[in-house]
Short mmCIF file of C-alpha atoms in Angstrom, two decimals:
data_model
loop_
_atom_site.label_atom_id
_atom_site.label_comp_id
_atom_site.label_asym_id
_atom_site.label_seq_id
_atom_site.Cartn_x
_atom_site.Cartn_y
_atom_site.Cartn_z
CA UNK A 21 -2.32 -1.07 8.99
CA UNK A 22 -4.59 1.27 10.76
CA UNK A 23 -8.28 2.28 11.27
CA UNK A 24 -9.65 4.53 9.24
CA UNK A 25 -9.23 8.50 10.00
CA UNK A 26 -11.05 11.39 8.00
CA UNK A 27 -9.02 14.11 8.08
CA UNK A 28 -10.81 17.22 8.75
CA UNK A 29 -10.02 20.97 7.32
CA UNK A 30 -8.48 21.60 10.15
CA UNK A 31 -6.39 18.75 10.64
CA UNK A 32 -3.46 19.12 12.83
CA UNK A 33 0.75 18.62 11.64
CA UNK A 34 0.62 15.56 14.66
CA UNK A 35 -2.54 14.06 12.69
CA UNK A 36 -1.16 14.36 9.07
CA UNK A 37 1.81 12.58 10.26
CA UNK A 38 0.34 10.12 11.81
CA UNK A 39 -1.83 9.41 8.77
CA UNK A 40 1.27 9.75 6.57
CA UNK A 41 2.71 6.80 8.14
CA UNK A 42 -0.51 4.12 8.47
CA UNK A 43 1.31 0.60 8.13
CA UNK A 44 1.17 -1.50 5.05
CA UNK A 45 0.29 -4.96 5.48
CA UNK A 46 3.28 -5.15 4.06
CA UNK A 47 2.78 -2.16 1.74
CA UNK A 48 5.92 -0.94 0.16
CA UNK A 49 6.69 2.47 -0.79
CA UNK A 50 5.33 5.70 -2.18
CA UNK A 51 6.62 9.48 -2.51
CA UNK A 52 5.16 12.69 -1.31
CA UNK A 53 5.69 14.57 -4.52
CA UNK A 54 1.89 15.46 -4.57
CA UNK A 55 -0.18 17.48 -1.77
CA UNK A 56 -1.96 15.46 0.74
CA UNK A 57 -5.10 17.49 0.39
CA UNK A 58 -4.61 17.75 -3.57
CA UNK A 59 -5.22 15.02 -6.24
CA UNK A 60 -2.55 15.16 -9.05
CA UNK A 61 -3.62 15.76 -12.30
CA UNK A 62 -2.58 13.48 -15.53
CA UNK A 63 -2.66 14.26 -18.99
CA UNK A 64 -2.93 11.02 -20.70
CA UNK A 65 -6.50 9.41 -21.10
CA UNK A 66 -6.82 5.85 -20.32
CA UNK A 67 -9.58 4.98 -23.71
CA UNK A 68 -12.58 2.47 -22.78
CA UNK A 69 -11.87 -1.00 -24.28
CA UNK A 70 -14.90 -3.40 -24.63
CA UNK A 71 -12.69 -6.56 -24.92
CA UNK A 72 -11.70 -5.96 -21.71
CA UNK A 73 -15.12 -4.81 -20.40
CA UNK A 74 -15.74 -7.94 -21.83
CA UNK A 75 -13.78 -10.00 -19.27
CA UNK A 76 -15.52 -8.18 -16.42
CA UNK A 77 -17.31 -10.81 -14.12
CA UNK A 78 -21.12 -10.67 -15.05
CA UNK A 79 -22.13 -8.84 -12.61
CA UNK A 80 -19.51 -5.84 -12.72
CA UNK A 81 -20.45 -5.52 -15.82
CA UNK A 82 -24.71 -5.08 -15.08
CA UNK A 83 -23.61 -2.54 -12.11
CA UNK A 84 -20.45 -0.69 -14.15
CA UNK A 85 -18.64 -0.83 -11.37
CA UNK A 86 -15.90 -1.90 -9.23
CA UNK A 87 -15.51 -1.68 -5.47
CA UNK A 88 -12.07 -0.69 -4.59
CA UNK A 89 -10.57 -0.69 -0.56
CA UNK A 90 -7.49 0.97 1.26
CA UNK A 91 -7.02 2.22 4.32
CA UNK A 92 -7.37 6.16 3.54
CA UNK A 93 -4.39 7.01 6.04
CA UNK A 94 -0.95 7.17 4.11
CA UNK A 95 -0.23 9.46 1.34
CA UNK A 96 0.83 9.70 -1.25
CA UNK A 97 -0.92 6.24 -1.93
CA UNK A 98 -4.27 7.17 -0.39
CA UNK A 99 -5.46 9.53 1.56
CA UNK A 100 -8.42 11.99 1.62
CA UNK A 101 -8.98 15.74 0.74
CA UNK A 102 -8.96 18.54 2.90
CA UNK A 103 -12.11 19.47 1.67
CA UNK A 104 -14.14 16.79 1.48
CA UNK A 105 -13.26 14.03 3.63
CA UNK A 106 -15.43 11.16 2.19
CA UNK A 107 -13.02 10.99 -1.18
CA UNK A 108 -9.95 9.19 -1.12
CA UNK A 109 -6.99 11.03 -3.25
CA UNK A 110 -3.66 10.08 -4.18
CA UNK A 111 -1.67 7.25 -5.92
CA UNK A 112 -4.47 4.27 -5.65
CA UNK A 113 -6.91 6.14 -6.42
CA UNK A 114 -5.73 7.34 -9.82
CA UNK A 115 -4.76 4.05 -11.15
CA UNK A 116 -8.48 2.80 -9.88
CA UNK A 117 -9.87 5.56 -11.89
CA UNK A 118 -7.34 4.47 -15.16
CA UNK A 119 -7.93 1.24 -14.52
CA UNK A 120 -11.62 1.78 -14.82
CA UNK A 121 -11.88 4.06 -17.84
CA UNK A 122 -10.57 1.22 -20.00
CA UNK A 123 -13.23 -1.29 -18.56
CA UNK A 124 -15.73 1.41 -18.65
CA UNK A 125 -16.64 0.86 -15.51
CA UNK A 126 -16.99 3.59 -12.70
CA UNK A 127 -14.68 3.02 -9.29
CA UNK A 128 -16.15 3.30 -5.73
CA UNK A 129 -14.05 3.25 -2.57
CA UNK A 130 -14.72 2.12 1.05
CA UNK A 131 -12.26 3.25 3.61
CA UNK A 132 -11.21 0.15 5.45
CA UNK A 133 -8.77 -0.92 8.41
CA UNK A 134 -6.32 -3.01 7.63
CA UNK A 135 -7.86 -6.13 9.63
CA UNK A 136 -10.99 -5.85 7.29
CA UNK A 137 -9.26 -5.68 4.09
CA UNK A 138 -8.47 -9.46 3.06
CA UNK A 139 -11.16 -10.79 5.04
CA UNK A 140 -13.70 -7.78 3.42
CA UNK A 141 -12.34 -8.98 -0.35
CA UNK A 142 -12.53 -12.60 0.66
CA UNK A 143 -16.16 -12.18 1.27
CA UNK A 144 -17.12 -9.99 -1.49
CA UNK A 145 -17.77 -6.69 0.85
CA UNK A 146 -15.45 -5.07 -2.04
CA UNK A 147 -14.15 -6.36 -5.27
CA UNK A 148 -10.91 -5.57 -4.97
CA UNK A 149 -8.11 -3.89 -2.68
CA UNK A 150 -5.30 -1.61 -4.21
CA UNK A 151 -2.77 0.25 -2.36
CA UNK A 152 -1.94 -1.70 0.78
CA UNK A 153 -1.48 -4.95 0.17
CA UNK A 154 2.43 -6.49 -0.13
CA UNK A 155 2.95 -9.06 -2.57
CA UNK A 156 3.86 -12.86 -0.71
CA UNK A 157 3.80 -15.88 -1.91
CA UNK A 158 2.03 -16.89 0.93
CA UNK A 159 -1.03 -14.88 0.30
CA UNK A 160 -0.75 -15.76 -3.75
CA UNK A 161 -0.88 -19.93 -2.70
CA UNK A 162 -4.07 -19.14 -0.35
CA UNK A 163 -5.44 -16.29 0.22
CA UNK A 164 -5.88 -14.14 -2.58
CA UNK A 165 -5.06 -13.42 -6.20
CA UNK A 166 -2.52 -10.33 -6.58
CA UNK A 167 -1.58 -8.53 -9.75
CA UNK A 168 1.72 -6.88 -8.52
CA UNK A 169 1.33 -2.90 -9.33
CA UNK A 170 3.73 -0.98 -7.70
CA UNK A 171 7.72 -2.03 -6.22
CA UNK A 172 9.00 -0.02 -3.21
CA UNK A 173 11.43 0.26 0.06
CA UNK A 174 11.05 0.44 3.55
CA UNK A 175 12.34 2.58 6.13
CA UNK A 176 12.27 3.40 10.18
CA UNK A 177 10.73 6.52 11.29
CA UNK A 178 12.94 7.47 14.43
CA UNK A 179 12.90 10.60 16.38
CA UNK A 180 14.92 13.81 15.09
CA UNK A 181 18.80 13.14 15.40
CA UNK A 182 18.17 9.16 15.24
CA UNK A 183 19.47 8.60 18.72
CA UNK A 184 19.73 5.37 18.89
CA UNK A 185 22.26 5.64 15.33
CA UNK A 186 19.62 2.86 13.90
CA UNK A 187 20.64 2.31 10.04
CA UNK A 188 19.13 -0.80 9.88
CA UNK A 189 16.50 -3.62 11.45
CA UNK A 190 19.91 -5.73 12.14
CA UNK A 191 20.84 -2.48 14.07
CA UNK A 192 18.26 -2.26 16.12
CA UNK A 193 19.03 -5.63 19.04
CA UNK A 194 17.46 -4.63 22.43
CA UNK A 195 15.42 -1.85 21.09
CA UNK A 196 11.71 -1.87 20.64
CA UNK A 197 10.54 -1.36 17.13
CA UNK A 198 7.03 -1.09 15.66
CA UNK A 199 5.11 -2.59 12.79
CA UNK A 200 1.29 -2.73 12.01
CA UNK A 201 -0.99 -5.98 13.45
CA UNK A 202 -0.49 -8.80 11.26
CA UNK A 203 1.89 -7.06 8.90
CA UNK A 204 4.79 -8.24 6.56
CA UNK A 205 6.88 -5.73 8.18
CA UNK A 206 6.45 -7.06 11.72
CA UNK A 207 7.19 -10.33 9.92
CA UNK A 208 10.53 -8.52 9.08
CA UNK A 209 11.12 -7.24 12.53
CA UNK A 210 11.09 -11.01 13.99
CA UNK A 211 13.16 -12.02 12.01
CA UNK A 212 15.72 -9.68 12.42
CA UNK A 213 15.12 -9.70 16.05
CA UNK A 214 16.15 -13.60 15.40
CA UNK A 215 19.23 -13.01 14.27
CA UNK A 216 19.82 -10.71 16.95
CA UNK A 217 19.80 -13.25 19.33
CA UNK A 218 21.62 -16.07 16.75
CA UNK A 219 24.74 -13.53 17.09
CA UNK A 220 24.07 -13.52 21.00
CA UNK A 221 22.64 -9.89 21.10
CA UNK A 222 19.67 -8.67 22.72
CA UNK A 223 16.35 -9.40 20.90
CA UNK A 224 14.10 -6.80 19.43
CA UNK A 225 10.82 -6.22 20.88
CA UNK A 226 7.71 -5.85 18.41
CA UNK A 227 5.28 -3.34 19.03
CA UNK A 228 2.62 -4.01 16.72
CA UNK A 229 -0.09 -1.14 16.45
CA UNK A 230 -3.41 -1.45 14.55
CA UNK A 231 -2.98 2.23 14.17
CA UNK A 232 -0.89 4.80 12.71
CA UNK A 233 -1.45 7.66 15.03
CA UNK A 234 -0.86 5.55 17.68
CA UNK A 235 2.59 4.20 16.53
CA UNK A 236 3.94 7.78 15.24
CA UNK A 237 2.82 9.52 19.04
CA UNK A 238 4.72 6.42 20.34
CA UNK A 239 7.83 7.46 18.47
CA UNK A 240 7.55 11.17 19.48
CA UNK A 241 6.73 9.77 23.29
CA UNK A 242 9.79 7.80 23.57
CA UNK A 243 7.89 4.48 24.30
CA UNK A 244 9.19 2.76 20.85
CA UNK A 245 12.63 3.69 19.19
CA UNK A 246 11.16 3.20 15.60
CA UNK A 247 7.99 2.95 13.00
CA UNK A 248 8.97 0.51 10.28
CA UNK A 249 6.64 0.93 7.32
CA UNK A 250 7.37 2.36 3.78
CA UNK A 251 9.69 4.64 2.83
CA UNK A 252 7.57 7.29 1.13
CA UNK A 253 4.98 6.64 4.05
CA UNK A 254 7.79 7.82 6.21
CA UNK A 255 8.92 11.14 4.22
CA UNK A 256 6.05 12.42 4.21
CA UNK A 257 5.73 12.06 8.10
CA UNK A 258 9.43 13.95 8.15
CA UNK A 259 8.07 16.12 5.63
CA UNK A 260 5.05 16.88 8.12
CA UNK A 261 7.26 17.51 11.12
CA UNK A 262 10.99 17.69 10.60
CA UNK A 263 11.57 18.47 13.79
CA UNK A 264 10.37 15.37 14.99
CA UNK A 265 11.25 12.81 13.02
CA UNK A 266 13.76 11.17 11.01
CA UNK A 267 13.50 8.46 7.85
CA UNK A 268 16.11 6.15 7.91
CA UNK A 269 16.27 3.39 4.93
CA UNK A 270 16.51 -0.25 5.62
CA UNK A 271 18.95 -2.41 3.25
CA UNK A 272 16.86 -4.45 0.49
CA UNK A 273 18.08 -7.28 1.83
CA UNK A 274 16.57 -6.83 5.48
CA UNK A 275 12.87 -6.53 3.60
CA UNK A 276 13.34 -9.42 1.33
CA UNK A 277 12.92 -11.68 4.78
CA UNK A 278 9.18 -11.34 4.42
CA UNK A 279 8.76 -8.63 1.29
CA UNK A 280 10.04 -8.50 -1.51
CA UNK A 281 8.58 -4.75 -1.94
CA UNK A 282 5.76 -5.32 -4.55
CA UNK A 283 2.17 -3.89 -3.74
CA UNK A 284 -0.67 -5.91 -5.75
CA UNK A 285 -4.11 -5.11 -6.25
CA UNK A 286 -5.88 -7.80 -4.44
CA UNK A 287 -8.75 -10.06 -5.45
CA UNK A 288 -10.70 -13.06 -4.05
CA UNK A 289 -9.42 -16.54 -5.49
CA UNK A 290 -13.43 -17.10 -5.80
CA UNK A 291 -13.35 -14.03 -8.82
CA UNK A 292 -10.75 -15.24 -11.48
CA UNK A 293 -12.29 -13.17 -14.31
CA UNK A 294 -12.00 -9.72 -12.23
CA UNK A 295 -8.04 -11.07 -11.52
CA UNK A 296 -7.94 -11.00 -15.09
CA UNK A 297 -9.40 -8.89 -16.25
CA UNK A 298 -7.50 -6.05 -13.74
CA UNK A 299 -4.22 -7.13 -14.71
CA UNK A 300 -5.07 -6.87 -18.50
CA UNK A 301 -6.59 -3.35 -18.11
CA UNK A 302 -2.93 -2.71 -15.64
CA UNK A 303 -1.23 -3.73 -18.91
CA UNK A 304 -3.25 -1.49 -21.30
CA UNK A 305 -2.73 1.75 -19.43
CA UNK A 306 1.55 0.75 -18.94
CA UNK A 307 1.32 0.92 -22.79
CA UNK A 308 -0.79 3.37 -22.97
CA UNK A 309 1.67 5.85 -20.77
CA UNK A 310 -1.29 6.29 -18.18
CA UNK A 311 0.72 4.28 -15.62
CA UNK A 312 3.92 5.98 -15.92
CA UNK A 313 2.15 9.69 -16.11
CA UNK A 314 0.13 8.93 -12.65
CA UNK A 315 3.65 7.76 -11.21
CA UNK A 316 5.64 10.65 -11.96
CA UNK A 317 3.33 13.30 -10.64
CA UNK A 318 4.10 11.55 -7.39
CA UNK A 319 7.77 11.43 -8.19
CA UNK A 320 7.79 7.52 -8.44
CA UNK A 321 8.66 6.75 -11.97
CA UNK A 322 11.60 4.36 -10.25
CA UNK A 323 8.86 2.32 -8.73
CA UNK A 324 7.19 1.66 -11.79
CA UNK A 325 6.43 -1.68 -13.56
CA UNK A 326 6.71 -3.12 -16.87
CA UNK A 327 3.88 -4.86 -18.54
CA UNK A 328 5.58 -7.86 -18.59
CA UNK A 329 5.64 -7.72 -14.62
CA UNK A 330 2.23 -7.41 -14.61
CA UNK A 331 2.25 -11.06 -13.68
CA UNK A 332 -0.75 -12.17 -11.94
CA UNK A 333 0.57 -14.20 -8.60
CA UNK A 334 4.31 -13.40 -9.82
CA UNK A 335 6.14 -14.99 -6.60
CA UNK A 336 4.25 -18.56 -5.91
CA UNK A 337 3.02 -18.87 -9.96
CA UNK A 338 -0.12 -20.29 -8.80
CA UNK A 339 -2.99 -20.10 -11.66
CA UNK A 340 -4.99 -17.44 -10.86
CA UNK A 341 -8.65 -18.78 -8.84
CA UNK A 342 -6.60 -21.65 -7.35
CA UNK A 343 -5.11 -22.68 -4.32
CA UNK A 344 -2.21 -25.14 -3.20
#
């Protein structure tokens, strides 16, 4: 991940790359089929349910809200407006907002860094985090609870003309690739650079940057060959500056290492009833056709879930509020 950056009106093509491409913590994928400085607009209307308002942890339900985090730094899953930099836009935000007709509660946002984000849910500095946070079973057994929300790719951001013919992490022995601090996706770039040198090639050197502007100038500079992170993430930095950069998809397989390309909403393990009652208000607007409207004004319908994959700790099938 990176630290937060407020775009300003007069943000710069260099800048809205860079924020185009802010590392996941493993986040998967999204699509730039909506403006960065321009919320899409839905037609469907999520309808308040009290049974699940109901389920709402006490005290979300005396404040009628829910605190939502994200890194505001990679459309289309969140990002901020043009015009007024202290609302995030995109993807995340407009299933918060769904989400939280149908508990009739209202969503607020913080903007926060990736380093902040499990530690800031773990101590109840937000409720919940939703649009940055990979799916592992690792983080289901004991960190957090995740209710699985979104399934993506990744890709490498190289420089225009992919000089170094990278088509893959397996491709890319004695080169020096780039993932965020902490990340699934520098998880995937050791272990590809271990099977570099299992084969008796070169290994791969990991650059890991806490910040997206950082990593994508490091691309353009020369000083890394490639920005892993996901592959919408990394269209809409092409899509920023063409003449820069390249996307280049990595094989399923090479992600599956450490992802297996599902973004959850995250929640402390100390909060079981907001868990549940998230992943039952997830379900309500999939049936509703909320979910899949929000999705395909960002072009994503292929990344969409069922309600039946709205599974809450899917990989490790630990009961929600527990550890092993």
């Amino acid at each position: 991940m990176s630290t937060p950056h407020l775009l300003p009106p007069t943000v710069t093509k260099l800048a809205v790359a860079a924020v185009a491409v802010a590392t996941l913590a493993g986040l998967a994928a999204c699509s730039t089929g909506s403006d960065a400085g321009t919320p899409a607009t839905t037609e469907a209307a999520a309808s308040f349910d009290q049974a699940l308002f109901d389920e709402l942890p006490a005290a979300n339900q005396e404040s009628k809200s829910v605190s939502f985090g994200a890194l505001w730094e990679n459309p289309p899953m969140v990002n901020v407006s043009v015009d007024d930099s202290t609302v995030p836009i995109g993807l995340a935000p407009e299933l918060a907002a769904a989400l939280s007709d149908v508990l009739g509660v209202t969503p607020e946002w913080q903007n926060l860094q990736w380093p902040a984000q499990l530690p800031g849910v773990q101590s109840g500095n937000v409720d919940a985090l939703l649009g940055q946070v990979s799916v592992t079973a690792e983080r289901e057994v004991g960190v957090v609870d995740l209710i699985p929300f979104y399934r993506g790719t990744y890709s490498i951001l190289v420089p225009a003309g992919n000089p170094e013919d990278l088509d893959s992490l397996a491709s890319g022995c004695g080169l020096t690739l780039g993932g965020g601090v902490g990340s699934t996706v520098s998880a995937m770039i050791t272990a590809a650079s271990d099977a570099c040198v299992a084969e008796g090639e070169p290994a791969i050197s990991v650059a890991e940057y806490p910040n997206a502007q950082n990593a994508v100038s490091a691309v353009q500079a020369g000083t890394i060959d490639g920005w892993v992170d996901g592959t919408a993430n990394q269209l809409a930095a092409v899509e920023a500056l063409p003449d820069a950069f390249a996307s280049v998809e990595i094989p399923v397989a090479e992600s599956e290492v450490a992802d297996p390309g599902l973004l959850g909403i995250a929640v402390a393990k100390s909060n079981p009833e907001l868990s549940t009652a998230l992943a039952d208000a997830l379900k309500a607007i999939i049936e509703n056709g909320t979910y899949e409207e929000i999705l395909a004004g960002y072009g994503l319908e292929s990344s969409a879930l069922t309600a039946d994959e709205v599974v809450i700790n899917p990989l490790s099938g630990t009961p929600v509020g527990e550890t092993e």
